[in-house]
Short mmCIF file of C-alpha atoms in Angstrom, two decimals:
data_model
loop_
_atom_site.label_atom_id
_atom_site.label_comp_id
_atom_site.label_asym_id
_atom_site.label_seq_id
_atom_site.Cartn_x
_atom_site.Cartn_y
_atom_site.Cartn_z
CA UNK U 1 21.65 -2.31 0.49
CA UNK U 2 18.87 -4.29 -1.22
CA UNK U 3 17.29 -2.82 -4.32
CA UNK U 4 13.59 -3.20 -5.08
CA UNK U 5 13.05 -3.00 -8.81
CA UNK U 6 9.88 -1.79 -10.51
CA UNK U 7 9.35 -2.88 -14.11
CA UNK U 8 7.01 -0.72 -16.16
CA UNK U 9 5.82 -0.62 -19.73
CA UNK U 10 5.85 3.18 -19.71
CA UNK U 11 8.78 4.22 -21.83
CA UNK U 12 11.68 6.14 -20.33
CA UNK U 13 11.14 8.85 -22.91
CA UNK U 14 7.67 9.54 -21.53
CA UNK U 15 8.97 9.72 -17.98
CA UNK U 16 11.70 12.16 -19.08
CA UNK U 17 9.12 14.24 -20.88
CA UNK U 18 7.09 14.48 -17.68
CA UNK U 19 10.12 15.69 -15.73
CA UNK U 20 11.22 18.16 -18.38
CA UNK U 21 7.73 19.60 -18.54
CA UNK U 22 8.11 20.66 -14.91
CA UNK U 23 4.80 19.40 -13.62
CA UNK U 24 5.29 20.11 -9.95
CA UNK U 25 1.93 18.68 -8.95
CA UNK U 26 2.59 15.14 -10.22
CA UNK U 27 2.52 12.72 -7.28
CA UNK U 28 5.24 10.21 -8.00
CA UNK U 29 4.92 7.05 -5.90
CA UNK U 30 7.20 5.78 -3.20
CA UNK U 31 9.40 2.82 -4.11
CA UNK U 32 6.94 0.34 -2.64
CA UNK U 33 4.02 1.93 -4.50
CA UNK U 34 6.08 1.36 -7.66
CA UNK U 35 6.91 -2.27 -6.93
CA UNK U 36 4.26 -3.27 -9.42
CA UNK U 37 3.64 -1.49 -12.68
CA UNK U 38 2.22 -2.33 -16.07
CA UNK U 39 2.98 -5.65 -17.69
CA UNK U 40 1.04 -8.28 -19.57
CA UNK U 41 -0.35 -11.59 -18.40
CA UNK U 42 -3.57 -13.50 -18.35
CA UNK U 43 -4.53 -16.96 -17.19
CA UNK U 44 -8.12 -18.01 -17.68
CA UNK U 45 -10.02 -19.14 -14.64
CA UNK U 46 -13.69 -19.96 -14.52
CA UNK U 47 -16.00 -18.57 -11.84
CA UNK U 48 -19.28 -20.22 -11.08
CA UNK U 49 -20.95 -17.06 -9.72
CA UNK U 50 -20.04 -13.37 -9.57
CA UNK U 51 -18.94 -12.12 -6.17
CA UNK U 52 -20.44 -8.66 -6.46
CA UNK U 53 -24.08 -7.95 -5.69
CA UNK U 54 -24.67 -6.18 -8.99
CA UNK U 55 -27.44 -7.75 -11.06
CA UNK U 56 -26.81 -8.67 -14.66
CA UNK U 57 -29.41 -6.10 -15.75
CA UNK U 58 -27.41 -3.11 -14.54
CA UNK U 59 -23.97 -4.62 -15.19
CA UNK U 60 -21.82 -2.34 -17.33
CA UNK U 61 -18.35 -2.67 -18.75
CA UNK U 62 -16.18 0.31 -19.54
CA UNK U 63 -17.47 0.04 -23.10
CA UNK U 64 -21.14 0.36 -22.12
CA UNK U 65 -21.38 3.11 -19.52
CA UNK U 66 -24.42 5.27 -20.22
CA UNK U 67 -24.42 7.84 -17.42
CA UNK U 68 -25.67 11.30 -18.41
CA UNK U 69 -23.23 14.11 -19.06
CA UNK U 70 -23.95 17.17 -16.92
CA UNK U 71 -21.76 20.25 -17.03
CA UNK U 72 -20.26 22.43 -19.74
CA UNK U 73 -18.32 22.01 -22.97
CA UNK U 74 -15.18 20.93 -21.09
CA UNK U 75 -16.77 18.26 -18.90
CA UNK U 76 -18.73 17.02 -21.90
CA UNK U 77 -15.37 15.86 -23.30
CA UNK U 78 -14.52 13.76 -20.24
CA UNK U 79 -14.00 10.11 -21.06
CA UNK U 80 -13.65 6.90 -19.15
CA UNK U 81 -11.23 4.40 -20.73
CA UNK U 82 -13.90 3.51 -23.29
CA UNK U 83 -14.63 7.13 -24.21
CA UNK U 84 -18.24 6.82 -22.98
CA UNK U 85 -20.11 9.64 -21.19
CA UNK U 86 -19.53 10.33 -17.49
CA UNK U 87 -21.99 11.09 -14.68
CA UNK U 88 -21.05 14.48 -13.20
CA UNK U 89 -24.21 15.32 -11.26
CA UNK U 90 -22.41 15.33 -7.89
CA UNK U 91 -18.98 16.33 -9.14
CA UNK U 92 -16.69 18.66 -7.20
CA UNK U 93 -14.49 20.94 -9.29
CA UNK U 94 -11.23 22.25 -7.86
CA UNK U 95 -10.11 25.46 -9.51
CA UNK U 96 -6.89 27.39 -9.20
CA UNK U 97 -8.27 29.35 -6.24
CA UNK U 98 -10.46 26.66 -4.70
CA UNK U 99 -13.76 24.95 -5.47
CA UNK U 100 -15.80 26.36 -8.34
CA UNK U 101 -19.17 25.45 -9.93
CA UNK U 102 -19.17 23.29 -13.03
CA UNK U 103 -20.75 26.15 -14.95
CA UNK U 104 -17.71 28.34 -14.26
CA UNK U 105 -15.11 25.93 -15.58
CA UNK U 106 -12.90 27.21 -18.35
CA UNK U 107 -9.97 25.63 -20.14
CA UNK U 108 -7.54 27.50 -17.88
CA UNK U 109 -9.12 27.66 -14.42
CA UNK U 110 -9.60 24.04 -13.31
CA UNK U 111 -7.14 21.58 -11.76
CA UNK U 112 -9.22 18.44 -11.24
CA UNK U 113 -12.77 17.09 -10.94
CA UNK U 114 -13.80 14.49 -8.35
CA UNK U 115 -16.92 12.31 -8.62
CA UNK U 116 -18.50 10.31 -5.79
CA UNK U 117 -18.32 6.78 -7.23
CA UNK U 118 -15.70 4.30 -8.42
CA UNK U 119 -15.44 1.62 -11.09
CA UNK U 120 -14.54 -1.88 -9.90
CA UNK U 121 -14.30 -5.28 -11.57
CA UNK U 122 -14.26 -8.89 -10.46
CA UNK U 123 -10.87 -10.66 -10.63
CA UNK U 124 -10.07 -13.21 -13.32
CA UNK U 125 -7.83 -15.39 -11.18
CA UNK U 126 -4.50 -14.27 -12.67
CA UNK U 127 -1.23 -14.83 -10.82
CA UNK U 128 2.25 -16.11 -11.68
CA UNK U 129 5.52 -15.91 -9.79
CA UNK U 130 9.04 -17.05 -10.60
CA UNK U 131 9.22 -19.52 -7.68
CA UNK U 132 5.96 -21.44 -7.95
CA UNK U 133 5.91 -21.16 -11.76
CA UNK U 134 9.63 -21.49 -12.47
CA UNK U 135 8.97 -23.96 -15.29
CA UNK U 136 7.45 -21.24 -17.50
CA UNK U 137 9.50 -18.27 -16.29
CA UNK U 138 12.19 -16.73 -18.51
CA UNK U 139 14.68 -15.17 -16.11
CA UNK U 140 16.39 -13.25 -18.91
CA UNK U 141 13.25 -11.62 -20.32
CA UNK U 142 11.21 -11.61 -17.08
CA UNK U 143 8.27 -13.17 -18.87
CA UNK U 144 6.05 -16.22 -18.41
CA UNK U 145 5.47 -18.58 -21.33
CA UNK U 146 1.99 -18.41 -22.81
CA UNK U 147 1.08 -15.09 -21.25
CA UNK U 148 -1.24 -12.98 -23.46
CA UNK U 149 -0.36 -9.34 -23.87
CA UNK U 150 -3.53 -7.67 -22.61
CA UNK U 151 -6.48 -8.24 -20.29
CA UNK U 152 -10.04 -6.90 -20.35
CA UNK U 153 -12.04 -6.43 -17.16
CA UNK U 154 -15.77 -5.88 -16.92
CA UNK U 155 -16.02 -2.76 -14.78
CA UNK U 156 -19.14 -1.64 -12.93
CA UNK U 157 -20.00 1.60 -11.18
CA UNK U 158 -20.11 1.40 -7.36
CA UNK U 159 -21.28 4.06 -4.93
CA UNK U 160 -20.84 4.36 -1.16
CA UNK U 161 -22.94 1.70 0.57
CA UNK U 162 -22.69 -0.85 -2.24
CA UNK U 163 -21.37 -4.32 -1.44
CA UNK U 164 -18.59 -6.15 -3.24
CA UNK U 165 -18.89 -9.68 -1.92
CA UNK U 166 -18.57 -9.30 1.86
CA UNK U 167 -16.92 -5.88 1.61
CA UNK U 168 -18.92 -2.67 2.00
CA UNK U 169 -17.75 0.38 0.06
CA UNK U 170 -17.49 3.30 2.50
CA UNK U 171 -15.41 5.79 0.44
CA UNK U 172 -15.28 6.23 -3.32
CA UNK U 173 -14.01 8.68 -5.91
CA UNK U 174 -13.26 8.94 -9.60
CA UNK U 175 -11.05 11.81 -10.75
CA UNK U 176 -10.40 13.73 -13.94
CA UNK U 177 -7.30 15.83 -14.62
CA UNK U 178 -5.94 17.61 -17.69
CA UNK U 179 -4.42 15.19 -20.19
CA UNK U 180 -1.11 13.55 -19.21
CA UNK U 181 0.79 13.72 -22.50
CA UNK U 182 -1.93 11.62 -24.16
CA UNK U 183 -1.06 8.66 -21.91
CA UNK U 184 -4.61 8.20 -20.65
CA UNK U 185 -8.16 8.37 -21.95
CA UNK U 186 -9.13 12.01 -22.13
CA UNK U 187 -9.04 13.59 -18.66
CA UNK U 188 -9.67 10.28 -16.82
CA UNK U 189 -7.19 9.91 -13.94
CA UNK U 190 -8.35 6.91 -11.90
CA UNK U 191 -9.94 6.68 -8.48
CA UNK U 192 -9.96 5.59 -4.85
CA UNK U 193 -12.00 3.12 -2.80
CA UNK U 194 -12.13 2.14 0.88
CA UNK U 195 -13.95 -0.93 2.18
CA UNK U 196 -15.37 -2.02 5.52
CA UNK U 197 -15.26 -5.71 6.45
CA UNK U 198 -12.75 -8.53 6.97
CA UNK U 199 -11.50 -11.01 4.38
CA UNK U 200 -8.88 -13.77 4.51
CA UNK U 201 -6.36 -14.08 1.67
CA UNK U 202 -3.29 -16.12 0.76
CA UNK U 203 -0.14 -14.98 -0.98
CA UNK U 204 3.48 -14.00 -0.45
CA UNK U 205 4.68 -11.51 2.13
CA UNK U 206 7.94 -9.80 3.14
CA UNK U 207 9.15 -7.24 5.65
CA UNK U 208 11.02 -4.23 4.26
CA UNK U 209 14.55 -4.77 5.60
CA UNK U 210 15.67 -1.16 6.08
CA UNK U 211 14.41 2.39 6.17
CA UNK U 212 14.94 3.95 2.77
CA UNK U 213 13.14 6.84 1.13
CA UNK U 214 9.45 6.65 2.01
CA UNK U 215 9.79 3.09 3.30
CA UNK U 216 10.32 2.15 6.92
CA UNK U 217 12.13 -0.95 8.13
CA UNK U 218 9.69 -3.81 8.87
CA UNK U 219 6.86 -2.40 6.78
CA UNK U 220 4.73 -5.37 5.69
CA UNK U 221 4.21 -5.97 1.96
CA UNK U 222 1.75 -8.60 0.74
CA UNK U 223 1.06 -9.88 -2.79
CA UNK U 224 -2.31 -11.69 -3.09
CA UNK U 225 -2.29 -14.88 -5.15
CA UNK U 226 -4.81 -16.26 -7.63
CA UNK U 227 -6.95 -17.67 -4.81
CA UNK U 228 -7.56 -14.17 -3.46
CA UNK U 229 -10.70 -13.66 -5.50
CA UNK U 230 -12.64 -11.70 -2.87
CA UNK U 231 -10.68 -8.52 -3.59
CA UNK U 232 -12.06 -6.16 -6.23
CA UNK U 233 -10.03 -5.09 -9.23
CA UNK U 234 -9.29 -1.39 -9.69
CA UNK U 235 -6.58 -1.66 -12.32
CA UNK U 236 -6.93 1.08 -14.98
CA UNK U 237 -3.28 0.42 -15.94
CA UNK U 238 -2.34 0.69 -19.59
CA UNK U 239 0.69 -0.29 -21.62
CA UNK U 240 2.34 2.03 -24.12
CA UNK U 241 -0.24 1.08 -26.75
CA UNK U 242 -3.20 2.02 -24.55
CA UNK U 243 -4.21 -1.58 -23.78
CA UNK U 244 -5.16 -2.58 -20.24
CA UNK U 245 -2.23 -4.34 -18.59
CA UNK U 246 -1.49 -6.22 -15.37
CA UNK U 247 0.84 -5.62 -12.44
CA UNK U 248 4.45 -6.77 -12.45
CA UNK U 249 7.03 -6.53 -9.69
CA UNK U 250 10.37 -7.80 -8.51
CA UNK U 251 11.90 -8.11 -5.07
CA UNK U 252 14.93 -10.00 -3.82
CA UNK U 253 14.92 -12.61 -6.56
CA UNK U 254 11.15 -13.01 -6.89
CA UNK U 255 9.31 -11.83 -10.00
CA UNK U 256 5.53 -11.82 -10.08
CA UNK U 257 2.73 -10.93 -12.47
CA UNK U 258 -0.89 -10.68 -11.51
CA UNK U 259 -3.94 -8.57 -10.90
CA UNK U 260 -2.79 -6.68 -7.79
CA UNK U 261 0.08 -4.50 -6.75
CA UNK U 262 1.67 -5.31 -3.43
CA UNK U 263 -0.47 -4.27 -0.46
CA UNK U 264 1.07 -2.43 2.49
CA UNK U 265 -0.30 -3.91 5.73
CA UNK U 266 1.31 -1.51 8.19
CA UNK U 267 4.49 -2.09 10.18
CA UNK U 268 5.35 -5.30 12.04
CA UNK U 269 6.41 -3.35 15.14
CA UNK U 270 2.85 -2.10 15.54
CA UNK U 271 1.38 -5.62 15.81
CA UNK U 272 2.56 -6.87 19.18
CA UNK U 273 -0.09 -9.62 19.11
CA UNK U 274 1.31 -11.20 15.91
CA UNK U 275 4.46 -13.28 15.43
CA UNK U 276 6.87 -12.28 12.65
CA UNK U 277 9.70 -14.51 13.84
CA UNK U 278 9.66 -16.64 10.68
CA UNK U 279 10.22 -13.68 8.36
CA UNK U 280 13.83 -13.40 7.05
CA UNK U 281 15.72 -10.20 7.86
CA UNK U 282 16.84 -9.78 4.24
CA UNK U 283 13.36 -9.11 2.87
CA UNK U 284 12.79 -12.55 1.38
CA UNK U 285 9.21 -13.66 0.84
CA UNK U 286 7.28 -16.21 2.86
CA UNK U 287 3.92 -17.82 2.04
CA UNK U 288 1.17 -16.57 4.33
CA UNK U 289 -2.53 -16.50 5.04
CA UNK U 290 -3.71 -13.10 6.26
CA UNK U 291 -6.96 -11.63 7.52
CA UNK U 292 -7.27 -7.92 6.74
CA UNK U 293 -9.74 -5.06 7.10
CA UNK U 294 -9.93 -1.33 6.29
CA UNK U 295 -8.89 -2.08 2.70
CA UNK U 296 -7.92 0.99 0.66
CA UNK U 297 -7.20 1.23 -3.07
CA UNK U 298 -5.79 4.26 -4.84
CA UNK U 299 -4.90 3.95 -8.49
CA UNK U 300 -4.33 7.19 -10.34
CA UNK U 301 -2.72 7.43 -13.73
CA UNK U 302 -0.36 10.26 -12.78
CA UNK U 303 1.96 7.60 -11.34
CA UNK U 304 0.30 7.54 -7.89
CA UNK U 305 -0.76 4.09 -6.70
CA UNK U 306 -1.27 2.57 -3.26
CA UNK U 307 -3.07 -0.53 -1.99
CA UNK U 308 -3.18 -0.93 1.79
CA UNK U 309 -5.07 -2.58 4.64
CA UNK U 310 -4.91 -3.28 8.37
CA UNK U 311 -3.59 -6.69 9.38
CA UNK U 312 -5.98 -8.57 11.69
CA UNK U 313 -4.35 -12.02 11.69
CA UNK U 314 -1.30 -13.70 10.13
CA UNK U 315 -0.31 -17.33 9.60
CA UNK U 316 2.88 -18.47 7.89
CA UNK U 317 2.20 -21.37 5.53
CA UNK U 318 4.91 -24.05 5.59
#
């Protein structure tokens, strides 16, 4: 039985604390959702022009968000990773017994708040793996020489209908939950985004070799490389010191660090028009070029993360 290892900067003591606390509503990820967790890496790469359609005049980073705070004394404490104010004018509040107005929120009667926008950033062109970059990979420490410890993205607020390059945002949310043992900025829990439109990416891909847990044999997992700069960033991940970190994963001898977790592209048995004959049965990676659509990102700080898309076309790169 092959083992798929997730490496995370969250300490084991924090994870044990979460379990001991008995939080039954924590959504722990499946093994594939956990393939990539927090690590540290950055490689500078220059971009001639931004790929989003946001103008420089309304461009905000997480340290310069100036949306108005609307609500009560509880929601007034909500913070994005920078601690700046949050726009709650269209927020939906889920209480213990269902939806409630913002004005009726108390410290004890709310479970989460959902807003109708999401924060996205442009990629920096960061990607290393232990095969293509073996000369700087330390197989004992699972690190890459010269990698800085943190990364800072310039996030902007996107609403449904906004464009990110050629992708149109068709679903968006940002969520706030009660504090998770002081692991996150106050109440901020992450978000979701779904995009309409096709893009073509390159990277490494493997088929899950056997059904195990939440995974099904021949599920398709894809890791975009540094050339895949048409995908937005929705990272939000932090290391144990509260600094923004990158994704790290391991599978069948390959270690990678970069800006994206592995994407699930469905199951190979559902794509009768595509040829998977060159994929090894043991789950080893192959280099591919893929065209995808219906791209979905979910990155929530209560350990729930999923990046997925539909596979439109596939080409194995020799």
